[in-house]
Amino acid sequence: MKLSVLVDNNTLIDRYFLGEPALSFFIEEDDKRILFDTGYSDAFIKNAEKMRIDLRNLDWVALSHGHIDHTWGLTHLISLHMEAKGEAITHHTPTIIGHPLVFESKLLNTVGEIGSVLSYNKLSKHFPISLSKQPFWLTDKLVFLGEIKRKFNFEGKESIGKVITEKEEFDDFIFDDTALAYKSSEGLVIMVG
């Protein structure tokens, strides 16, 4: 497996990559190309271009959870793929994978909407979507973990606003927060958002 950090809240001296308080990783495993989260903006795309990583050819886009710093870049990924289609540039349409709550509205009293700006319905017009609470294998060694059950006293004590669905409203304990796990020859590697 090879992992490249496309965006996070760090930058290096004399390296002219963009940073933001967000996250996006590019993972190559087996013959699959996976984008893990998309950050706030198009910074992940700009940095990928500098790294000579073509995000027009992805197999999967895995989302760690539905907050803005992990999902708002999806609008820019749509633009990148629509441009590729329009200009007849070689591309591969990835499948988006996430927890069933990943695209639900998330509200924080002091800020307002802190969830994805794209609904499931809007995004599904551009990319196939697979939502799962169950683990889902992306390759023979890389798994999307689905819903991670809370088992310890220190987990999920404070909510971050509210989740609003068509049917209900409840405190946001980030039940959609998940991770990727990789079975390497040297042990387990866990990637979290």
Coordinates of C-alpha atoms in Angstrom, one line a residue:
M1 CA 0.0 0.0 0.0
K2 CA 1.1 3.5 -0.7
L3 CA -0.5 6.5 1.1
S4 CA -0.1 10.1 0.0
V5 CA -1.4 13.0 2.2
L6 CA -3.1 15.3 -0.3
V7 CA -4.2 17.8 2.3
D8 CA -4.2 18.3 6.1
N9 CA -3.4 21.2 8.4
N10 CA 0.4 21.1 8.0
T11 CA 2.6 22.4 5.2
L12 CA 6.4 22.0 4.8
I13 CA 8.9 24.7 4.5
D14 CA 10.0 25.3 0.8
R15 CA 7.3 22.9 -0.4
Y16 CA 4.4 24.8 -2.0
F17 CA 1.5 22.6 -1.2
L18 CA -1.8 24.0 0.2
G19 CA -2.9 23.2 3.7
E20 CA -6.3 23.6 5.4
P21 CA -7.9 22.3 8.7
A22 CA -9.2 19.3 6.8
L23 CA -8.1 15.9 5.5
S24 CA -7.6 14.0 2.3
F25 CA -5.5 10.9 1.6
F26 CA -4.8 9.1 -1.7
I27 CA -4.2 5.4 -1.3
E28 CA -2.9 2.9 -3.9
E29 CA -3.4 -0.7 -2.9
D30 CA -3.2 -3.7 -5.2
D31 CA -4.5 -2.2 -8.5
K32 CA -7.0 0.1 -6.8
R33 CA -6.9 3.8 -6.3
I34 CA -8.8 5.2 -3.3
L35 CA -9.4 8.8 -2.2
F36 CA -10.1 9.0 1.6
D37 CA -11.9 12.2 2.4
T38 CA -11.9 15.4 0.3
G39 CA -11.2 18.2 2.7
Y40 CA -13.0 21.6 2.6
S41 CA -12.0 22.9 -0.8
D42 CA -10.2 22.0 -4.0
A43 CA -6.8 22.0 -2.2
F44 CA -6.7 18.2 -2.4
I45 CA -7.0 18.4 -6.2
K46 CA -4.3 21.1 -6.6
N47 CA -1.9 19.2 -4.3
A48 CA -2.6 16.0 -6.2
E49 CA -1.8 17.7 -9.5
K50 CA 1.6 18.9 -8.1
M51 CA 2.2 15.3 -6.9
R52 CA 1.3 14.0 -10.4
I53 CA -1.7 12.0 -9.0
D54 CA -4.6 11.9 -11.4
L55 CA -7.9 12.0 -9.4
R56 CA -9.8 11.4 -12.6
N57 CA -9.0 7.7 -12.3
L58 CA -10.3 6.5 -8.9
D59 CA -12.0 3.3 -7.9
W60 CA -13.3 4.4 -4.5
V61 CA -13.9 7.6 -2.5
A62 CA -14.2 6.6 1.1
L63 CA -15.6 9.1 3.6
S64 CA -14.6 9.0 7.2
H65 CA -17.7 10.9 8.3
G66 CA -20.0 13.7 7.1
H67 CA -18.5 16.9 8.5
I68 CA -17.5 19.8 6.3
D69 CA -13.7 19.3 6.6
H70 CA -14.0 15.8 5.1
T71 CA -16.8 16.2 2.5
W72 CA -17.0 19.7 1.0
G73 CA -14.3 18.9 -1.6
L74 CA -16.8 16.5 -3.2
T75 CA -18.2 19.4 -5.2
H76 CA -14.8 20.0 -6.7
L77 CA -14.4 16.3 -7.5
I78 CA -17.7 16.4 -9.4
S79 CA -16.3 19.4 -11.4
L80 CA -13.1 17.5 -12.2
H81 CA -15.0 14.5 -13.4
M82 CA -17.6 16.5 -15.4
E83 CA -14.8 18.4 -17.1
A84 CA -13.1 15.1 -18.0
K85 CA -16.4 13.8 -19.6
G86 CA -16.9 17.0 -21.4
E87 CA -13.4 17.2 -22.8
A88 CA -13.1 13.4 -23.5
I89 CA -10.3 13.1 -21.0
T90 CA -9.6 9.6 -19.8
H91 CA -11.4 9.0 -16.5
H92 CA -12.9 6.3 -14.3
T93 CA -16.0 7.0 -12.2
P94 CA -15.4 6.0 -8.6
T95 CA -18.0 4.6 -6.2
I96 CA -18.5 6.7 -3.0
I97 CA -18.6 4.6 0.2
G98 CA -19.7 5.9 3.6
H99 CA -21.9 5.3 6.6
P100 CA -25.7 5.7 6.0
L101 CA -25.6 8.9 8.1
V102 CA -22.7 10.5 6.1
F103 CA -24.9 12.8 4.0
E104 CA -27.5 13.7 6.6
S105 CA -27.7 17.3 7.7
K106 CA -25.6 18.2 10.7
L107 CA -26.3 21.4 12.6
L108 CA -24.2 23.2 15.2
N109 CA -26.0 25.9 17.1
T110 CA -23.2 28.5 16.9
V111 CA -22.4 27.9 13.2
G112 CA -25.3 26.3 11.4
E113 CA -24.8 23.5 8.9
I114 CA -21.5 21.6 9.4
G115 CA -22.4 18.5 7.3
S116 CA -22.0 17.7 3.6
V117 CA -23.3 20.4 1.2
L118 CA -24.3 17.6 -1.1
S119 CA -27.2 15.3 -0.4
Y120 CA -27.2 11.6 -1.3
N121 CA -29.7 12.4 -4.1
K122 CA -27.5 15.2 -5.6
L123 CA -24.3 13.2 -5.4
S124 CA -25.8 10.0 -6.8
K125 CA -26.4 11.9 -10.1
H126 CA -22.7 12.0 -10.5
F127 CA -21.2 9.0 -8.7
P128 CA -22.6 5.6 -7.6
I129 CA -22.9 5.5 -3.8
S130 CA -22.7 2.6 -1.4
L131 CA -23.7 3.3 2.2
S132 CA -22.9 0.6 4.8
K133 CA -22.8 0.1 8.5
Q134 CA -21.0 -3.2 7.8
P135 CA -17.3 -3.6 7.0
F136 CA -16.7 -3.5 3.2
W137 CA -13.5 -4.8 1.6
L138 CA -12.1 -2.4 -1.0
T139 CA -9.2 -4.7 -1.8
D140 CA -8.1 -8.0 -0.4
K141 CA -6.1 -6.1 2.3
L142 CA -8.0 -2.8 2.7
V143 CA -11.3 -2.6 4.5
F144 CA -13.8 0.2 5.0
L145 CA -14.8 -0.4 8.7
G146 CA -18.5 0.8 8.6
E147 CA -20.0 1.7 11.9
I148 CA -17.6 1.4 14.8
K149 CA -19.5 0.4 17.9
R150 CA -18.8 2.5 21.0
K151 CA -17.7 0.1 23.8
F152 CA -15.8 2.3 26.3
N153 CA -16.9 4.8 28.9
F154 CA -14.9 7.6 27.4
E155 CA -16.4 7.3 23.9
G156 CA -19.2 9.6 22.7
K157 CA -19.8 11.6 25.9
E158 CA -20.4 14.9 24.2
S159 CA -22.4 15.5 21.1
I160 CA -21.4 17.9 18.3
G161 CA -24.7 19.5 17.4
K162 CA -27.6 17.6 15.9
V163 CA -28.2 15.2 13.0
I164 CA -31.4 16.0 11.1
T165 CA -32.9 13.3 8.9
E166 CA -36.2 13.2 7.1
K167 CA -37.6 11.1 10.0
E168 CA -35.9 12.4 13.1
E169 CA -33.5 14.7 14.9
F170 CA -31.0 13.5 17.4
D171 CA -27.7 14.5 19.1
D172 CA -24.7 14.1 16.8
F173 CA -22.3 11.7 18.6
I174 CA -20.7 11.1 15.1
F175 CA -22.0 7.6 14.7
D176 CA -21.0 7.9 11.0
D177 CA -17.3 8.2 12.0
T178 CA -15.4 5.3 10.5
A179 CA -11.9 4.4 9.3
L180 CA -10.0 2.2 6.9
A181 CA -7.8 -0.7 8.0
Y182 CA -5.0 -2.3 6.1
K183 CA -3.5 -5.7 6.7
S184 CA 0.2 -5.3 6.1
S185 CA 3.0 -7.8 6.5
E186 CA 4.1 -5.8 9.5
G187 CA 0.7 -5.5 11.2
L188 CA -2.5 -3.6 11.0
V189 CA -2.5 0.0 9.8
I190 CA -5.6 2.1 10.7
M191 CA -6.4 5.3 8.8
V192 CA -8.8 7.7 10.5
G193 CA -10.3 11.0 9.7

